[in-house]
Coordinates of C-alpha atoms (C1' of nucleotides) in Angstrom, one line a residue:
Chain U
X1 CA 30.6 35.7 -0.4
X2 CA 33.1 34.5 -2.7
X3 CA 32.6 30.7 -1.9
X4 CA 32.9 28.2 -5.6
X5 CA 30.9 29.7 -8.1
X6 CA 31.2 26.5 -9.3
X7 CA 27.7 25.0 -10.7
X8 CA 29.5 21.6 -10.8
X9 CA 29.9 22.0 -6.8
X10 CA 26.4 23.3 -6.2
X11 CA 24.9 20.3 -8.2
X12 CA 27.1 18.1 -6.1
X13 CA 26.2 19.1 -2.7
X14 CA 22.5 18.9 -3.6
X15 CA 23.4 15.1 -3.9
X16 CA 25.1 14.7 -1.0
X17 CA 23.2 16.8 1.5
X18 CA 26.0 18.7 3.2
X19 CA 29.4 19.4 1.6
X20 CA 29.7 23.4 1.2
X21 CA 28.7 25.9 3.9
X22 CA 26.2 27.9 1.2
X23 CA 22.9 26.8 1.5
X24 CA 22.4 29.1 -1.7
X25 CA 18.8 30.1 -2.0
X26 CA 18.3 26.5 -4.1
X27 CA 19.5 24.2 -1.3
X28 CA 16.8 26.4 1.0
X29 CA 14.1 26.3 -1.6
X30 CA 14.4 22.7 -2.1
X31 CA 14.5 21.5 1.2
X32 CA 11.5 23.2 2.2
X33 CA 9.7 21.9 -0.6
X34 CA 10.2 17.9 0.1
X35 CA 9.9 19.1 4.4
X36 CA 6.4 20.5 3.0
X37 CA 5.9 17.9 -0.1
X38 CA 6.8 15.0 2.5
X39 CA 4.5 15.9 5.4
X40 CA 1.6 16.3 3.0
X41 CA 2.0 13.2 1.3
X42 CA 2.2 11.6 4.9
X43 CA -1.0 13.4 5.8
X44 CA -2.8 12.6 3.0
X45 CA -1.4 10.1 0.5
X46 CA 0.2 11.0 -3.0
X47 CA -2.7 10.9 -5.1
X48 CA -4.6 13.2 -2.8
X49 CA -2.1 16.0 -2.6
X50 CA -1.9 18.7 -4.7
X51 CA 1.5 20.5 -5.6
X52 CA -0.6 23.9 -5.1
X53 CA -1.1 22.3 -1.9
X54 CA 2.9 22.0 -1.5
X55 CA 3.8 25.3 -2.6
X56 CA 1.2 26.8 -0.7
X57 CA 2.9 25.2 2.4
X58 CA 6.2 25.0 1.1
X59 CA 6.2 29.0 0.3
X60 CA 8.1 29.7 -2.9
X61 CA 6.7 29.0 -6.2
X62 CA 5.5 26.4 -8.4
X63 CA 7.7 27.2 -10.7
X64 CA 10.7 26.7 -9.0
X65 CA 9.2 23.4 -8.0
X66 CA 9.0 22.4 -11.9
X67 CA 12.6 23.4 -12.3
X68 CA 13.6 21.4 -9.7
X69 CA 11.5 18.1 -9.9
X70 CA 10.5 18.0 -13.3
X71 CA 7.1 17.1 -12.5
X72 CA 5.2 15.3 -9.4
X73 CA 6.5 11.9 -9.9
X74 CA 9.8 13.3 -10.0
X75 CA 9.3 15.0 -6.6
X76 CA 7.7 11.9 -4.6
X77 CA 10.7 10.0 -6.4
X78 CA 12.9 12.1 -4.5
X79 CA 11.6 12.2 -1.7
X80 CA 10.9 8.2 -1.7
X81 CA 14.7 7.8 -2.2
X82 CA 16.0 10.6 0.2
X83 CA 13.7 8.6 2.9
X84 CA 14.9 5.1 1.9
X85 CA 18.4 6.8 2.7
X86 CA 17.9 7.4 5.6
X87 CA 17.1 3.7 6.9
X88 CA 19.5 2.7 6.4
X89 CA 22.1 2.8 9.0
X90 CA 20.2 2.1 12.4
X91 CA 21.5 -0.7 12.7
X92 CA 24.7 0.1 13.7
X93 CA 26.5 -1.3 16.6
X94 CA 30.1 -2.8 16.5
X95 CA 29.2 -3.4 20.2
X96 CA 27.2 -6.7 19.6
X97 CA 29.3 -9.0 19.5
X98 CA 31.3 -8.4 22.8
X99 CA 28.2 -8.9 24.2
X100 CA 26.1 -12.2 25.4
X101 CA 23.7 -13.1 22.7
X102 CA 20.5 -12.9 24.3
X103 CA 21.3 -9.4 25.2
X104 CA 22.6 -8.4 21.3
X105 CA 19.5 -9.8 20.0
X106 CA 17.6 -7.9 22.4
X107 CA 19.3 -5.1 21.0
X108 CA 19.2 -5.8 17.2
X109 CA 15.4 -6.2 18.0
X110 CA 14.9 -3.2 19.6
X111 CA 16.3 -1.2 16.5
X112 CA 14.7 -3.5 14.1
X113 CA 11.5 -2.1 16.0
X114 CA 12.5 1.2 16.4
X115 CA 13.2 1.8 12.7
X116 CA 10.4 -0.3 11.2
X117 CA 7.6 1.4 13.4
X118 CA 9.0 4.9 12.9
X119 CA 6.6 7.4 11.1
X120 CA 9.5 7.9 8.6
X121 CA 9.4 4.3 7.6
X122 CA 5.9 3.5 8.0
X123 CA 5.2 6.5 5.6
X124 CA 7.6 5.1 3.3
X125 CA 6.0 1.9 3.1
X126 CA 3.1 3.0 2.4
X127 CA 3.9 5.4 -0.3
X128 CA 5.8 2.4 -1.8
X129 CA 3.1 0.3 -1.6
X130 CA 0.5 2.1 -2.5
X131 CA 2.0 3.5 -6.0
X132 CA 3.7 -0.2 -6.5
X133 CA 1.8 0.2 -9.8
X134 CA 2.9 3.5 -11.4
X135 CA 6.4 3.1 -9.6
X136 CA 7.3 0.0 -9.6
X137 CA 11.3 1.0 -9.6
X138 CA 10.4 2.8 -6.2
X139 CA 10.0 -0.8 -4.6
X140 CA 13.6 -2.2 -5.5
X141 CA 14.7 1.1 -4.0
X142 CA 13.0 0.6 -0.7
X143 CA 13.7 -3.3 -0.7
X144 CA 17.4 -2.9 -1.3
X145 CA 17.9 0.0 1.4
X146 CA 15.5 -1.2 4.2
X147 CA 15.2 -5.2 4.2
X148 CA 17.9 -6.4 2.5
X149 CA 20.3 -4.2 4.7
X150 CA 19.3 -4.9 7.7
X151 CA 18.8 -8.4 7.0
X152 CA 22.1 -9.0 5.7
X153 CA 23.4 -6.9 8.8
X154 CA 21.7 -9.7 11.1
X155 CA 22.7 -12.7 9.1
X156 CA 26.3 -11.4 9.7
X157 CA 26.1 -11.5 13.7
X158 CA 24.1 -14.7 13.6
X159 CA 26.6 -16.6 10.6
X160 CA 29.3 -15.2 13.4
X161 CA 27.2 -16.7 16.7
X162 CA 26.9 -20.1 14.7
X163 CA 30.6 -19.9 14.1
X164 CA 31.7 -20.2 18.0
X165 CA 29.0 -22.8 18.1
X166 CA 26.4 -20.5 19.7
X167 CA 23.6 -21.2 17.1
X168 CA 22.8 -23.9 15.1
X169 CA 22.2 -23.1 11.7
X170 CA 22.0 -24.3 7.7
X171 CA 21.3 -20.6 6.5
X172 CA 22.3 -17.4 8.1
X173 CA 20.1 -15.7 5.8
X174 CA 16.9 -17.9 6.5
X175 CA 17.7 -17.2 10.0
X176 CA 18.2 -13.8 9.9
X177 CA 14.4 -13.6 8.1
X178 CA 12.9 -15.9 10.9
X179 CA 14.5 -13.8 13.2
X180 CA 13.4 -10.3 11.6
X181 CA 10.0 -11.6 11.3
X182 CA 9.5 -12.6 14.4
X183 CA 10.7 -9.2 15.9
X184 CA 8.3 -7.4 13.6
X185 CA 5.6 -9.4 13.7
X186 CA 2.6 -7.9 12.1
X187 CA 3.7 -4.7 13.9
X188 CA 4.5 -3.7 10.1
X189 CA 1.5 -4.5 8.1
X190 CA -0.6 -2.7 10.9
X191 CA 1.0 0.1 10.9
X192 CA 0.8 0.6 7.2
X193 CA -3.0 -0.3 7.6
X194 CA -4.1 2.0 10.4
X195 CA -4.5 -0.8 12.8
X196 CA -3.1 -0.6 16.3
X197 CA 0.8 -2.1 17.3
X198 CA 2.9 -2.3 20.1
X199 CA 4.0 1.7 20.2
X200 CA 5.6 2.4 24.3
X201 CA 8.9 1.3 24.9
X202 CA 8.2 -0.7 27.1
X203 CA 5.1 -2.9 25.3
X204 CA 8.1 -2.9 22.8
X205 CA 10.8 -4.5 24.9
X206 CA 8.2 -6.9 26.3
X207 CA 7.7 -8.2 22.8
X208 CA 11.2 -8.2 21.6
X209 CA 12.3 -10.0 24.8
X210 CA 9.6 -12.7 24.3
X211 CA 10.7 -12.9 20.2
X212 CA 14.3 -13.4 21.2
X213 CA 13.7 -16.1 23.9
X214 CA 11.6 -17.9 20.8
X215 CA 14.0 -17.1 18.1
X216 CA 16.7 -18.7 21.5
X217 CA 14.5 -21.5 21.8
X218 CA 14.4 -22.7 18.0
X219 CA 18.0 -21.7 17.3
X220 CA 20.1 -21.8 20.2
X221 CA 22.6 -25.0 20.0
X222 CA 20.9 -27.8 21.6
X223 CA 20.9 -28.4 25.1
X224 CA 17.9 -29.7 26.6
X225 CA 16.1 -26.6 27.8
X226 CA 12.5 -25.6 28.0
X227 CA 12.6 -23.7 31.3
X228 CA 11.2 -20.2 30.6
X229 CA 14.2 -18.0 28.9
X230 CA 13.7 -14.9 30.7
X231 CA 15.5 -12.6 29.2
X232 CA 18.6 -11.9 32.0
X233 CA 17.9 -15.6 33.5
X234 CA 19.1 -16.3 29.7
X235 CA 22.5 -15.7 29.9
X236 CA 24.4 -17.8 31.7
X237 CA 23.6 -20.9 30.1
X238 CA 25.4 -20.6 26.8
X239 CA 28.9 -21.1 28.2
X240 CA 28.6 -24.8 27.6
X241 CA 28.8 -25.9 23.7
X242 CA 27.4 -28.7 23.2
Chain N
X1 CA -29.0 -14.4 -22.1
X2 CA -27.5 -17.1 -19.5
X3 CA -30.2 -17.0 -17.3
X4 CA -30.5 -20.5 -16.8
X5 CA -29.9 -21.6 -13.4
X6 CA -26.8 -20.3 -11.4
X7 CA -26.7 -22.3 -8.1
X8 CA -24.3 -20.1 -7.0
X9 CA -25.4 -17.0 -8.2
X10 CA -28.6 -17.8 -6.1
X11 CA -26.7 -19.1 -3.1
X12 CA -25.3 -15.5 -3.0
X13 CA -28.3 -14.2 -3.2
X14 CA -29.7 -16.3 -0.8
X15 CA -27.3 -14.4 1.1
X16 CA -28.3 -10.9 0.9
X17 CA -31.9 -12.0 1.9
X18 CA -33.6 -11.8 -1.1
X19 CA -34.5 -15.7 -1.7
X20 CA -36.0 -14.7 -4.5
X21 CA -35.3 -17.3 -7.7
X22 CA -34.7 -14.7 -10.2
X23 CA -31.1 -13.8 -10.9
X24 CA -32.8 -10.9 -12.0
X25 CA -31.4 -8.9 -14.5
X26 CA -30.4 -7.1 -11.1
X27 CA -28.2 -9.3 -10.0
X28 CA -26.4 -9.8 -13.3
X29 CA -25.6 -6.2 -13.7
X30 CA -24.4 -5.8 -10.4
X31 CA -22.4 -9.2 -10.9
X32 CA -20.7 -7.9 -14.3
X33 CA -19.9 -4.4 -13.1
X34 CA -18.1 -5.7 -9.6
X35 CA -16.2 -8.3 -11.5
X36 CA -14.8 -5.4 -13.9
X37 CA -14.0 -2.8 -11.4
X38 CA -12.8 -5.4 -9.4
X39 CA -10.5 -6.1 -12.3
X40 CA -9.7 -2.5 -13.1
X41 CA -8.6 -1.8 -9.3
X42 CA -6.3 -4.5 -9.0
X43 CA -4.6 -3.7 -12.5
X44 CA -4.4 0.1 -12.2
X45 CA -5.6 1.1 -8.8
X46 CA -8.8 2.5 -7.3
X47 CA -7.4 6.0 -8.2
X48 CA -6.4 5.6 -11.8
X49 CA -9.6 3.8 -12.5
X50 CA -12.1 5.8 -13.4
X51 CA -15.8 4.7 -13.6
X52 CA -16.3 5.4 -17.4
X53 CA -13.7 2.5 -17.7
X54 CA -15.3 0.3 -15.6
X55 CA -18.5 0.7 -17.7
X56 CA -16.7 0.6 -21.1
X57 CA -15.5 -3.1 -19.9
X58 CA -18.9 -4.7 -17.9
X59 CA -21.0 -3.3 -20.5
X60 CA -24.0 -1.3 -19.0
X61 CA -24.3 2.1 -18.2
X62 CA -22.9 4.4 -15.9
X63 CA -26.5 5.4 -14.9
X64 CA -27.0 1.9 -13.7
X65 CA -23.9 1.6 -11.3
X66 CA -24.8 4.8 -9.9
X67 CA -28.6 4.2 -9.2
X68 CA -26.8 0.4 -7.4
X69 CA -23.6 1.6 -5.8
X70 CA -24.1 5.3 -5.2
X71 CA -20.9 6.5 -5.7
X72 CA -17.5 5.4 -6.3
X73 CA -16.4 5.2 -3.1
X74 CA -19.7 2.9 -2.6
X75 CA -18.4 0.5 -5.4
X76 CA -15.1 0.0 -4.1
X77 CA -16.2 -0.6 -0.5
X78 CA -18.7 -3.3 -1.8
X79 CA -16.3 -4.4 -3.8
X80 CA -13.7 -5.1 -0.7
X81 CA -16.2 -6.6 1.6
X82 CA -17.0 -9.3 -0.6
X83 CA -13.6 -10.2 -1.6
X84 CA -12.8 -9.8 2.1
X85 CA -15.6 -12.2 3.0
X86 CA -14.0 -14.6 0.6
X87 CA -10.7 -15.0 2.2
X88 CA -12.7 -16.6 5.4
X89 CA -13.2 -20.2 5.8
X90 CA -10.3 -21.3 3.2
X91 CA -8.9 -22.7 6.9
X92 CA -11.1 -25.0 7.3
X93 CA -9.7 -28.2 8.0
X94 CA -11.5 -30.7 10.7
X95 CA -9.2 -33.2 9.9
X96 CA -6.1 -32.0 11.6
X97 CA -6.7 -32.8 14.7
X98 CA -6.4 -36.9 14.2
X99 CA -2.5 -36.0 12.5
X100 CA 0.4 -36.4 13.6
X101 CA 1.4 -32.2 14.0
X102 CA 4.0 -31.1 11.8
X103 CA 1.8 -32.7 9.4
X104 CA -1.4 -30.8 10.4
X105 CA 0.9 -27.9 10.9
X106 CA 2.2 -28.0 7.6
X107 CA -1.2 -27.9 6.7
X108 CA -2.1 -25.4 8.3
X109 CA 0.9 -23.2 6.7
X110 CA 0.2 -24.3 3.5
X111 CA -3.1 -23.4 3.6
X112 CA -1.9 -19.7 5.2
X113 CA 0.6 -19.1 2.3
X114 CA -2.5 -20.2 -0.2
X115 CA -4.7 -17.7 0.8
X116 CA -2.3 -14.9 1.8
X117 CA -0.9 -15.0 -1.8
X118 CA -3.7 -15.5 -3.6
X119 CA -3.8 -13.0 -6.4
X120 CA -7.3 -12.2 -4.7
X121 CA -5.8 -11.4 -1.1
X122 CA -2.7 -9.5 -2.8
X123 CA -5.3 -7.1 -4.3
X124 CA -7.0 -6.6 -1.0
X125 CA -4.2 -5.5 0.8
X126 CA -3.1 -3.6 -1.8
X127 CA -6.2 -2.0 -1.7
X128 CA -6.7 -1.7 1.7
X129 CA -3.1 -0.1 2.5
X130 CA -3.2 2.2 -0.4
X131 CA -6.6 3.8 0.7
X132 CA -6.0 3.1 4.6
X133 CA -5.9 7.3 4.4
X134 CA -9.5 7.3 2.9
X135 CA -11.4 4.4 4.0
X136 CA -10.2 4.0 7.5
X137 CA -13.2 1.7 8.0
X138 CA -11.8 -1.0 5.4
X139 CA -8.7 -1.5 7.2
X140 CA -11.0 -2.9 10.2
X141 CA -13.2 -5.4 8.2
X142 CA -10.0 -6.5 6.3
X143 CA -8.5 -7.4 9.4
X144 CA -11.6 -8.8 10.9
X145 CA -12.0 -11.2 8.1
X146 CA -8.3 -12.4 7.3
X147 CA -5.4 -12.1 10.2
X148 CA -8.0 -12.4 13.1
X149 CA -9.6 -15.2 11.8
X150 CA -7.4 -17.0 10.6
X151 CA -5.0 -16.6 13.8
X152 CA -8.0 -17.6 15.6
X153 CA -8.0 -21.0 14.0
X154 CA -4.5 -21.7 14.6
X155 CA -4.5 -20.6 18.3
X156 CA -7.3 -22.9 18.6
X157 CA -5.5 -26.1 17.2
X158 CA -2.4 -25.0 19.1
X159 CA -4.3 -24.8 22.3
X160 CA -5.5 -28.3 21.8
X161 CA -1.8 -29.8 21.3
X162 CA -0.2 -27.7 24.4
X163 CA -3.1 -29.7 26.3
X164 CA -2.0 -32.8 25.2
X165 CA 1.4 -32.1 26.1
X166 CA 3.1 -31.9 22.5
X167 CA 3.8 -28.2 22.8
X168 CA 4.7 -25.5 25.4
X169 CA 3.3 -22.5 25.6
X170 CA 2.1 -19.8 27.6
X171 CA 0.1 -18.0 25.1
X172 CA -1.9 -19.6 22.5
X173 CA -2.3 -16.3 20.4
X174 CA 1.2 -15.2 20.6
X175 CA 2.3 -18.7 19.2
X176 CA -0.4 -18.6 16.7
X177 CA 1.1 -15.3 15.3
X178 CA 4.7 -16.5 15.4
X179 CA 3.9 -19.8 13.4
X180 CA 2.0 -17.5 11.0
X181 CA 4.8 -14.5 10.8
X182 CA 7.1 -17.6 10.7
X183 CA 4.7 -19.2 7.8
X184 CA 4.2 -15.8 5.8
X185 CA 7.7 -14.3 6.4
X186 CA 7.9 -11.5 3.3
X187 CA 5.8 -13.1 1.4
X188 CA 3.0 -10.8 2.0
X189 CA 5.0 -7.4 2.0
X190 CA 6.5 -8.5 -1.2
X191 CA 3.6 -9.6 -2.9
X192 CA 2.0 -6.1 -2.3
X193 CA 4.9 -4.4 -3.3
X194 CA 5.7 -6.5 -6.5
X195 CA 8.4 -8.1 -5.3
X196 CA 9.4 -11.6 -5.3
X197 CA 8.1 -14.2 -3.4
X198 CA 8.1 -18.0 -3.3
X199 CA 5.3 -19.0 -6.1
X200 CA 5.9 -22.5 -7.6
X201 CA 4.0 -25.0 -5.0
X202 CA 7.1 -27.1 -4.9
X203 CA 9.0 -23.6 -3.5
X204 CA 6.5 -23.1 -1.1
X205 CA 6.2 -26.4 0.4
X206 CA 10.0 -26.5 0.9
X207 CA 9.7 -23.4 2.9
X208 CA 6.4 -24.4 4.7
X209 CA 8.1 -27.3 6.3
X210 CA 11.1 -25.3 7.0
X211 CA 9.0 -22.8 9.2
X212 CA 7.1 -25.7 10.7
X213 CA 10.4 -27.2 12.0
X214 CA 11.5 -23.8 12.8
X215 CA 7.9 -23.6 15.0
X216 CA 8.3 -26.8 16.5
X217 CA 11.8 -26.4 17.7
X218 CA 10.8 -23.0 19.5
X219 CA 7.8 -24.4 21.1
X220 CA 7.7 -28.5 20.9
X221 CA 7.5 -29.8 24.2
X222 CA 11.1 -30.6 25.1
X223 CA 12.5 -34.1 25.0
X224 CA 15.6 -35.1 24.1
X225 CA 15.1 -35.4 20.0
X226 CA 12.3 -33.8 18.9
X227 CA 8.8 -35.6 18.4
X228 CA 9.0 -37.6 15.3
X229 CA 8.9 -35.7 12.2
X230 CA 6.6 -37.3 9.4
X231 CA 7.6 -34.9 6.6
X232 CA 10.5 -35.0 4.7
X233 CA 13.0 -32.3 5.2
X234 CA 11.6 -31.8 9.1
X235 CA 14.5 -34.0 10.5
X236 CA 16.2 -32.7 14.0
X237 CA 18.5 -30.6 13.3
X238 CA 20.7 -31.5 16.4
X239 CA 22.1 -34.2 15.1
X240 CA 24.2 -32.0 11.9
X241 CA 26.7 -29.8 12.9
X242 CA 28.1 -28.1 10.3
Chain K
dC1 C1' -51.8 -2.4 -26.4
dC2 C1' -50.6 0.5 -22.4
dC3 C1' -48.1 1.5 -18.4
dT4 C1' -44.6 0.9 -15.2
dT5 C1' -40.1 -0.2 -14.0
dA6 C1' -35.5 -1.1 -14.8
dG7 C1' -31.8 -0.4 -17.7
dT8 C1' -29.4 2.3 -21.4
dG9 C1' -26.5 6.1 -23.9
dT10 C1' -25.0 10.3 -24.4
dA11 C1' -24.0 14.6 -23.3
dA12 C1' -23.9 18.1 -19.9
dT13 C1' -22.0 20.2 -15.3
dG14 C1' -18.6 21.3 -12.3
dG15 C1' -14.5 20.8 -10.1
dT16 C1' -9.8 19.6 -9.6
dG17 C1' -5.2 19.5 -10.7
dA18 C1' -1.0 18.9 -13.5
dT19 C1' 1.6 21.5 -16.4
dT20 C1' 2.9 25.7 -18.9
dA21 C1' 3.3 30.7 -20.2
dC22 C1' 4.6 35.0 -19.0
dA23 C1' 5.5 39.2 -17.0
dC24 C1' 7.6 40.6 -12.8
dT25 C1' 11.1 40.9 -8.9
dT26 C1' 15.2 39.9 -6.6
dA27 C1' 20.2 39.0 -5.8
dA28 C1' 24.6 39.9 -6.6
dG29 C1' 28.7 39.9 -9.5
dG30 C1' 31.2 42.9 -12.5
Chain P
dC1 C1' 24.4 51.0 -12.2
dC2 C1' 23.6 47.2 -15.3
dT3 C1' 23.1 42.5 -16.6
dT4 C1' 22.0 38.0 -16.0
dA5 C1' 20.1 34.3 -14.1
dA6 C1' 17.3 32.5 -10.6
dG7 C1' 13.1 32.8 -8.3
dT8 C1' 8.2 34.5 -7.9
dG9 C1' 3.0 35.0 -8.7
dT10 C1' -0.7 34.6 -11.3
dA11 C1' -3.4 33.2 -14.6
dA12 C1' -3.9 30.4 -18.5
dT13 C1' -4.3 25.7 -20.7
dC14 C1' -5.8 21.1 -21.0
dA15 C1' -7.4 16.8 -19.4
dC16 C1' -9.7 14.0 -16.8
dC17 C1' -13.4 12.4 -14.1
dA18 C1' -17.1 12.0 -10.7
dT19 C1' -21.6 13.0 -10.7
dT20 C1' -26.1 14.3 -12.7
dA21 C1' -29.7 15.1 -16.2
dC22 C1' -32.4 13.6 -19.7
dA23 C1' -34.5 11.4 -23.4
dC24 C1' -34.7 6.8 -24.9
dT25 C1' -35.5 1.5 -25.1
dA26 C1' -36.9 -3.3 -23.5
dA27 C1' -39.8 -6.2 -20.8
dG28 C1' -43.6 -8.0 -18.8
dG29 C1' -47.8 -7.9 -16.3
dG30 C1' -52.5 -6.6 -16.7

DNA sequence: CCCTTAGTGTAATGGTGATTACACTTAAGG
DNA sequence: CCTTAAGTGTAATCACCATTACACTAAGGG
């Protein structure tokens, strides 16, 4: 069909993702050559992974890969950055702060979980990790899109918390780490290693539950309490400041 | 050359069973070619290095590290194992237990943060996590040696104070591993990745006894000001609103 | 001095895999 | 239908590297 001829256009939308209704043939070809490049480096690690391998899987031709990527650090660069992409954003929820603290936590934690522990993420990490040395640019990349994000996204509803005298805090920002870090746990190091981590739903809310009530315990504003937090039996007891 | 007496070169291989008092040529070889590949894997990576390199810088031949390490997979897993075995024990400490606790718990982090950011550590768990996919077996003796370990000392001290009465808790090990996330925070992603992390001792310190109030505020025994801080920069921080 | 054993050097062998070259086939606009 | 450009398949090219083979040297006990 006569949609824009316009190479501008096409180069545009491969940037953005969606834009014009043509998938035109290239769009096609080079989504199914990160689906296929992605899942094998998943499987089997970057240096292990052939790009026969990929366009064996991928269909299409090597060629067309070459054209496209350059060469195969410039295709696990793209892929590395399309993934880091799509992080970001889980975090979402304008909801939190109309709702009681213990129960936004809750909620932050559960999506701090929920996107650290995914396979996208964990296989992110690793890549990252593992070629720290021959793409060390790959790491500021990840860093900005996945920790620094999300951190800054929880230092924002606990700076707000502090300000109607909810929390007690010097540093939103050292907060929001103690707070990521005791959601995660070494739920993230594991994973990237092999080794087992919380993985049902509901192991995971038992966890975040018990982080919150610590991360309560250690930050809440001070009134004299001890008495096991909980999670619901949390609640009510914020209404006094102190 | 140098084959005058080694105490420690013989303690170690007092350890492998052969009490035997010669360093023994052997021994020597197999001392030089581990302390280069070790080298060579934590600058380029077990992938990029390739054995011929590892002979060019420990001098020898490749014959040699063949006939002692049967193949390269071989090397690196002995090389692992032993730098593995290395992180144990850096915990020791049988003095803590007559301190005053945030001082014995600031011990404790400080040793953590040592040994978790050692440039040896760093290497193993670079290691480790970049060839989880082909040694499946290292991730386990990694873990084994360094997080269980070390969690295991903590939980233990931790135990100890919640019977006296100056802490709370209702799990030893999950307190053990918040102090320690709460100790370690990024530190140990970072490091692997490249990024930044707290370095200078005076740096770490400050954030050590940050943590350790942080810990003792989420699981001190509750009375109405917390139990009396002996290190600088601990101070409650009920009394500071801001 | 001879023999054995461990260690050395060097040069195959064999395989793998990134990257390129090239001749061929589509797709579709004009 | 023809042309052009994109996409395809296959087979080179070129390196690199683990692993092995082999002929050689050093050491030390007898």
């Amino acid at each position: 069909m006569g949609t824009t001829e316009c190479p501008i256009g096409k180069a545009f939308s491969a940037l953005k993702g969606l834009a014009h209704s043509k998938p035109s043939r290239r769009e096609a070809r080079r989504d199914a050559i990160m689906t296929a490049a992605t899942q094998l480096f998943v499987e089997k690690g970057y240096g292990a992974t052939s790009l026969n391998d990929v366009v064996r899987l991928s269909g299409g031709s090597l060629s067309t890969l070459y054209d496209m990527f350059g060469s195969k650090a410039g295709l696990f660069r793209a892929i590395v950055t399309q993934r880091c992409e799509m992080m970001t954003g889980t975090f979402e929820d304008p909801d939190i702060y109309s709702r009681p603290i213990a129960e936004a936590l809750s909620d932050l934690g559960m999506r701090c979980m929920s996107v650290l522990t995914s396979d996208n993420t964990v296989a992110v990490m690793r890549s990252v990790s593992s070629e720290a040395l021959q793409f060390p640019e790959l790491a500021q990349v990840f860093y900005e899109a996945g920790p620094l994000r999300g951190r800054a996204r929880v230092a924002g509803y606990l700076e707000e918390q502090a300000r109607r005298g909810i929390l007690t805090l010097d540093s939103a920002e050292e907060a929001a780490m103690d707070f990521c870090q005791l959601i995660i746990r070494d739920a993230q190091m594991n994973a990237m290693m092999g080794l087992p981590y919380p993985k049902t739903p509901d192991a995971i809310q038992r966890h975040v539950n018990r982080a919150v009530g610590c991360f309560l315990r250690a930050y809440g504003t001070a009134v004299q309490t001890q008495a096991a937090p909980a999670l619901p039996g949390l609640l009510p007891r914020m209404a006094t400041g102190r």
